[in-house]
PDB file of C-alpha atoms in Angstrom:
ATOM      1  CA  MET A   1       0.000   0.000   0.000  1.00 43.00           C
ATOM      2  CA  ASN A   2       1.538   3.307  -1.028  1.00 51.00           C
ATOM      3  CA  ASP A   3      -0.523   5.452   1.341  1.00 67.00           C
ATOM      4  CA  PHE A   4       0.414   3.594   4.533  1.00 68.00           C
ATOM      5  CA  LYS A   5       1.687   5.880   7.309  1.00 72.00           C
ATOM      6  CA  GLN A   6       3.568   3.926   9.947  1.00 72.00           C
ATOM      7  CA  ASP A   7       3.478   6.831  12.408  1.00 77.00           C
ATOM      8  CA  ILE A   8      -0.043   8.116  12.798  1.00 83.00           C
ATOM      9  CA  SER A   9      -1.337  10.380  15.539  1.00 86.00           C
ATOM     10  CA  VAL A  10      -3.802   8.978  18.033  1.00 86.00           C
ATOM     11  CA  LYS A  11      -6.234  11.684  16.957  1.00 91.00           C
ATOM     12  CA  GLU A  12      -6.073  10.484  13.339  1.00 91.00           C
ATOM     13  CA  LEU A  13      -6.353   6.870  14.442  1.00 90.00           C
ATOM     14  CA  PHE A  14      -9.333   7.709  16.629  1.00 93.00           C
ATOM     15  CA  SER A  15     -11.167   9.430  13.780  1.00 94.00           C
ATOM     16  CA  MET A  16     -10.458   6.451  11.497  1.00 93.00           C
ATOM     17  CA  TYR A  17     -11.433   3.614  13.831  1.00 93.00           C
ATOM     18  CA  SER A  18     -13.429   4.813  16.838  1.00 94.00           C
ATOM     19  CA  ASP A  19     -16.835   4.120  15.257  1.00 93.00           C
ATOM     20  CA  MET A  20     -15.790   0.612  14.216  1.00 92.00           C
ATOM     21  CA  ILE A  21     -14.328  -0.225  17.635  1.00 94.00           C
ATOM     22  CA  TYR A  22     -17.339   1.194  19.453  1.00 94.00           C
ATOM     23  CA  ARG A  23     -19.799  -0.755  17.278  1.00 90.00           C
ATOM     24  CA  ILE A  24     -17.971  -4.022  17.874  1.00 90.00           C
ATOM     25  CA  ALA A  25     -17.764  -3.402  21.620  1.00 90.00           C
ATOM     26  CA  PHE A  26     -21.443  -2.494  21.699  1.00 88.00           C
ATOM     27  CA  ALA A  27     -22.357  -5.570  19.682  1.00 84.00           C
ATOM     28  CA  ARG A  28     -20.545  -7.661  22.295  1.00 84.00           C
ATOM     29  CA  THR A  29     -21.692  -5.892  25.467  1.00 82.00           C
ATOM     30  CA  GLY A  30     -25.105  -4.506  24.498  1.00 80.00           C
ATOM     31  CA  ASN A  31     -24.357  -1.525  26.719  1.00 82.00           C
ATOM     32  CA  ARG A  32     -23.068   1.829  25.522  1.00 88.00           C
ATOM     33  CA  TYR A  33     -21.159   2.650  28.716  1.00 90.00           C
ATOM     34  CA  ASP A  34     -19.259  -0.620  28.666  1.00 90.00           C
ATOM     35  CA  ALA A  35     -18.641  -0.203  24.935  1.00 92.00           C
ATOM     36  CA  GLU A  36     -17.166   3.240  25.561  1.00 94.00           C
ATOM     37  CA  ASP A  37     -14.896   1.820  28.293  1.00 93.00           C
ATOM     38  CA  ILE A  38     -13.708  -0.946  25.980  1.00 94.00           C
ATOM     39  CA  MET A  39     -13.112   1.543  23.179  1.00 95.00           C
ATOM     40  CA  GLU A  40     -11.006   3.706  25.516  1.00 94.00           C
ATOM     41  CA  ASN A  41      -9.104   0.635  26.700  1.00 94.00           C
ATOM     42  CA  THR A  42      -8.331  -0.339  23.098  1.00 94.00           C
ATOM     43  CA  PHE A  43      -6.881   3.068  22.300  1.00 94.00           C
ATOM     44  CA  LEU A  44      -4.888   3.093  25.556  1.00 93.00           C
ATOM     45  CA  LYS A  45      -3.366  -0.256  24.603  1.00 93.00           C
ATOM     46  CA  TYR A  46      -2.475   1.163  21.197  1.00 92.00           C
ATOM     47  CA  ILE A  47      -0.788   4.174  22.803  1.00 89.00           C
ATOM     48  CA  LYS A  48       1.174   1.947  25.191  1.00 91.00           C
ATOM     49  CA  CYS A  49       2.283  -0.566  22.588  1.00 87.00           C
ATOM     50  CA  ASN A  50       5.227   0.231  20.413  1.00 80.00           C
ATOM     51  CA  LYS A  51       4.225  -2.091  17.607  1.00 83.00           C
ATOM     52  CA  LYS A  52       5.254  -1.557  13.987  1.00 86.00           C
ATOM     53  CA  PHE A  53       2.598  -2.450  11.438  1.00 88.00           C
ATOM     54  CA  ARG A  54       3.243  -3.658   7.874  1.00 87.00           C
ATOM     55  CA  GLU A  55       0.145  -1.999   6.428  1.00 90.00           C
ATOM     56  CA  GLU A  56      -3.079  -0.308   7.463  1.00 90.00           C
ATOM     57  CA  GLU A  57      -5.034  -3.585   7.313  1.00 89.00           C
ATOM     58  CA  HIS A  58      -2.573  -5.044   9.823  1.00 90.00           C
ATOM     59  CA  ARG A  59      -3.158  -2.099  12.191  1.00 91.00           C
ATOM     60  CA  LYS A  60      -6.934  -2.440  11.754  1.00 91.00           C
ATOM     61  CA  ALA A  61      -6.796  -6.195  12.453  1.00 90.00           C
ATOM     62  CA  TRP A  62      -4.704  -5.535  15.577  1.00 92.00           C
ATOM     63  CA  LEU A  63      -7.254  -2.996  16.845  1.00 93.00           C
ATOM     64  CA  LEU A  64     -10.121  -5.409  16.170  1.00 91.00           C
ATOM     65  CA  LYS A  65      -8.341  -8.236  17.980  1.00 91.00           C
ATOM     66  CA  VAL A  66      -7.585  -6.012  20.979  1.00 93.00           C
ATOM     67  CA  THR A  67     -11.231  -4.899  21.042  1.00 93.00           C
ATOM     68  CA  VAL A  68     -12.517  -8.490  20.996  1.00 89.00           C
ATOM     69  CA  ASN A  69      -9.988  -9.530  23.656  1.00 89.00           C
ATOM     70  CA  SER A  70     -10.992  -6.552  25.817  1.00 91.00           C
ATOM     71  CA  CYS A  71     -14.619  -7.627  25.489  1.00 89.00           C
ATOM     72  CA  ASN A  72     -13.712 -11.179  26.489  1.00 85.00           C
ATOM     73  CA  SER A  73     -11.786  -9.879  29.504  1.00 86.00           C
ATOM     74  CA  PHE A  74     -14.711  -7.673  30.428  1.00 82.00           C
ATOM     75  CA  PHE A  75     -17.074 -10.659  30.583  1.00 73.00           C
ATOM     76  CA  THR A  76     -14.725 -12.670  32.780  1.00 75.00           C
ATOM     77  CA  SER A  77     -14.061  -9.824  35.217  1.00 60.00           C
ATOM     78  CA  GLY A  78     -15.620  -9.738  38.641  1.00 55.00           C
ATOM     79  CA  TRP A  79     -17.170  -6.381  37.845  1.00 51.00           C
ATOM     80  CA  SER A  80     -19.349  -7.669  35.022  1.00 50.00           C
ATOM     81  CA  LYS A  81     -20.406 -10.752  36.961  1.00 48.00           C
ATOM     82  CA  HIS A  82     -21.690  -8.787  39.950  1.00 45.00           C
ATOM     83  CA  ARG A  83     -23.791  -6.028  38.472  1.00 50.00           C
ATOM     84  CA  ALA A  84     -27.260  -5.548  37.134  1.00 46.00           C
ATOM     85  CA  GLN A  85     -27.569  -5.483  33.342  1.00 48.00           C
ATOM     86  CA  LEU A  86     -29.066  -2.353  31.870  1.00 44.00           C
ATOM     87  CA  ASP A  87     -30.912  -2.844  28.606  1.00 45.00           C
ATOM     88  CA  ASP A  88     -29.279  -0.348  26.252  1.00 43.00           C
ATOM     89  CA  ALA A  89     -29.883  -2.472  23.156  1.00 41.00           C
ATOM     90  CA  ARG A  90     -32.237   0.137  21.731  1.00 42.00           C
ATOM     91  CA  GLU A  91     -29.767   2.963  22.418  1.00 45.00           C
ATOM     92  CA  ILE A  92     -27.121   1.626  20.052  1.00 44.00           C
ATOM     93  CA  SER A  93     -25.438   4.680  18.636  1.00 43.00           C
ATOM     94  CA  TYR A  94     -23.913   3.613  15.371  1.00 42.00           C
ATOM     95  CA  SER A  95     -22.719   6.491  13.297  1.00 42.00           C
ATOM     96  CA  THR A  96     -25.270   8.194  11.062  1.00 40.00           C
ATOM     97  CA  GLU A  97     -24.201   6.074   8.084  1.00 43.00           C
ATOM     98  CA  PHE A  98     -26.278   3.242   9.550  1.00 49.00           C
ATOM     99  CA  GLU A  99     -29.920   4.114   9.254  1.00 53.00           C
ATOM    100  CA  LYS A 100     -32.128   2.878  12.069  1.00 61.00           C
ATOM    101  CA  SER A 101     -34.294   0.536  10.024  1.00 71.00           C
ATOM    102  CA  GLU A 102     -36.155  -2.703  10.651  1.00 77.00           C
ATOM    103  CA  VAL A 103     -32.951  -4.622   9.979  1.00 78.00           C
ATOM    104  CA  TYR A 104     -31.031  -2.396  12.396  1.00 75.00           C
ATOM    105  CA  TYR A 105     -33.415  -3.242  15.226  1.00 78.00           C
ATOM    106  CA  ALA A 106     -33.534  -6.905  14.242  1.00 82.00           C
ATOM    107  CA  VAL A 107     -29.720  -7.139  14.420  1.00 83.00           C
ATOM    108  CA  ALA A 108     -29.792  -5.410  17.829  1.00 80.00           C
ATOM    109  CA  ALA A 109     -32.254  -8.088  19.011  1.00 83.00           C
ATOM    110  CA  LEU A 110     -29.899 -10.964  18.117  1.00 87.00           C
ATOM    111  CA  PRO A 111     -27.946 -12.791  20.822  1.00 86.00           C
ATOM    112  CA  GLU A 112     -24.448 -11.345  21.318  1.00 81.00           C
ATOM    113  CA  LYS A 113     -22.525 -14.108  19.517  1.00 85.00           C
ATOM    114  CA  TYR A 114     -24.634 -13.606  16.395  1.00 90.00           C
ATOM    115  CA  ARG A 115     -24.555  -9.782  16.526  1.00 87.00           C
ATOM    116  CA  VAL A 116     -20.772  -9.829  16.434  1.00 87.00           C
ATOM    117  CA  VAL A 117     -20.382 -12.032  13.359  1.00 91.00           C
ATOM    118  CA  VAL A 118     -23.178 -10.186  11.533  1.00 90.00           C
ATOM    119  CA  HIS A 119     -21.580  -6.869  12.393  1.00 85.00           C
ATOM    120  CA  LEU A 120     -18.107  -7.904  11.254  1.00 87.00           C
ATOM    121  CA  PHE A 121     -19.375  -9.567   8.078  1.00 90.00           C
ATOM    122  CA  TYR A 122     -21.919  -7.003   6.894  1.00 87.00           C
ATOM    123  CA  TYR A 123     -21.012  -3.692   8.518  1.00 82.00           C
ATOM    124  CA  GLU A 124     -17.218  -4.036   8.513  1.00 83.00           C
ATOM    125  CA  GLU A 125     -17.245  -6.108   5.293  1.00 86.00           C
ATOM    126  CA  MET A 126     -14.769  -8.633   6.645  1.00 87.00           C
ATOM    127  CA  SER A 127     -14.270 -12.073   5.113  1.00 91.00           C
ATOM    128  CA  ILE A 128     -15.003 -15.290   6.994  1.00 93.00           C
ATOM    129  CA  GLU A 129     -11.254 -15.871   7.319  1.00 92.00           C
ATOM    130  CA  GLU A 130     -10.690 -12.404   8.804  1.00 89.00           C
ATOM    131  CA  ILE A 131     -13.536 -12.913  11.273  1.00 90.00           C
ATOM    132  CA  CYS A 132     -12.042 -16.259  12.313  1.00 90.00           C
ATOM    133  CA  GLU A 133      -8.704 -14.585  12.986  1.00 88.00           C
ATOM    134  CA  ILE A 134     -10.258 -11.737  14.980  1.00 86.00           C
ATOM    135  CA  LEU A 135     -12.519 -13.977  17.083  1.00 86.00           C
ATOM    136  CA  GLY A 136     -10.080 -16.877  17.348  1.00 88.00           C
ATOM    137  CA  ALA A 137     -12.803 -19.193  16.057  1.00 90.00           C
ATOM    138  CA  LYS A 138     -12.899 -21.983  13.499  1.00 95.00           C
ATOM    139  CA  GLU A 139     -14.252 -21.276  10.025  1.00 94.00           C
ATOM    140  CA  SER A 140     -17.089 -23.765  10.531  1.00 95.00           C
ATOM    141  CA  THR A 141     -18.107 -21.962  13.738  1.00 95.00           C
ATOM    142  CA  VAL A 142     -18.240 -18.543  12.078  1.00 94.00           C
ATOM    143  CA  LYS A 143     -20.157 -19.909   9.086  1.00 95.00           C
ATOM    144  CA  SER A 144     -22.590 -21.655  11.410  1.00 95.00           C
ATOM    145  CA  GLN A 145     -23.109 -18.508  13.483  1.00 95.00           C
ATOM    146  CA  LEU A 146     -23.718 -16.440  10.344  1.00 95.00           C
ATOM    147  CA  HIS A 147     -26.214 -19.005   9.080  1.00 95.00           C
ATOM    148  CA  ARG A 148     -28.053 -19.125  12.409  1.00 95.00           C
ATOM    149  CA  ALA A 149     -28.010 -15.339  12.650  1.00 93.00           C
ATOM    150  CA  ARG A 150     -29.598 -15.035   9.212  1.00 93.00           C
ATOM    151  CA  GLU A 151     -32.295 -17.537  10.218  1.00 93.00           C
ATOM    152  CA  LYS A 152     -33.002 -15.631  13.428  1.00 91.00           C
ATOM    153  CA  LEU A 153     -33.103 -12.349  11.504  1.00 89.00           C
ATOM    154  CA  LYS A 154     -35.692 -13.845   9.155  1.00 89.00           C
ATOM    155  CA  GLU A 155     -37.792 -14.911  12.155  1.00 88.00           C
ATOM    156  CA  ILE A 156     -37.475 -11.548  13.878  1.00 85.00           C
ATOM    157  CA  LEU A 157     -38.307  -9.583  10.757  1.00 85.00           C
ATOM    158  CA  LYS A 158     -41.206 -11.884   9.913  1.00 84.00           C
ATOM    159  CA  GLU A 159     -42.718 -11.789  13.392  1.00 78.00           C
ATOM    160  CA  GLU A 160     -41.824  -8.159  14.139  1.00 63.00           C
ATOM    161  CA  GLN A 161     -40.629  -8.969  17.670  1.00 48.00           C
ATOM    162  CA  TYR A 162     -38.740  -5.742  18.037  1.00 44.00           C
ATOM    163  CA  GLU A 163     -39.845  -2.301  19.090  1.00 48.00           C
ATOM    164  CA  PHE A 164     -39.016   0.997  17.427  1.00 45.00           C
TER     165      PHE A 164
END
């Protein structure tokens, strides 16, 4: 890639990737406050690391992996196990490029493991192989989750089990 800048300011990085990181964290946690904390944690880890990236896709993949790992750590922490869940699923604040449509609300109604693969596949336009690498999952698992998510989306959209 000719346009790759090895040294990029955190401000530039934030403007490039904050929406993506937030959406993934929200898809995993279902809570905007936790998603914001995970997003901040991801950028702090980037600031602290002194990693050299080969290309922009490598940097993006690293940020995605750190985000997913931060989400996993969040769910295993004592804090998340001993608190009441707030239902922020309807407050998802994707950037304005994602219109709040029937599909938007149907995706928000999916279980967390399906929201993540749907988000990465459709919103971030990642391949199955890239999703496997980010989630540390087998290809058959990701394909199965995408298939099941599509089936659940069909059910949700058909039955209109979501609220606007």
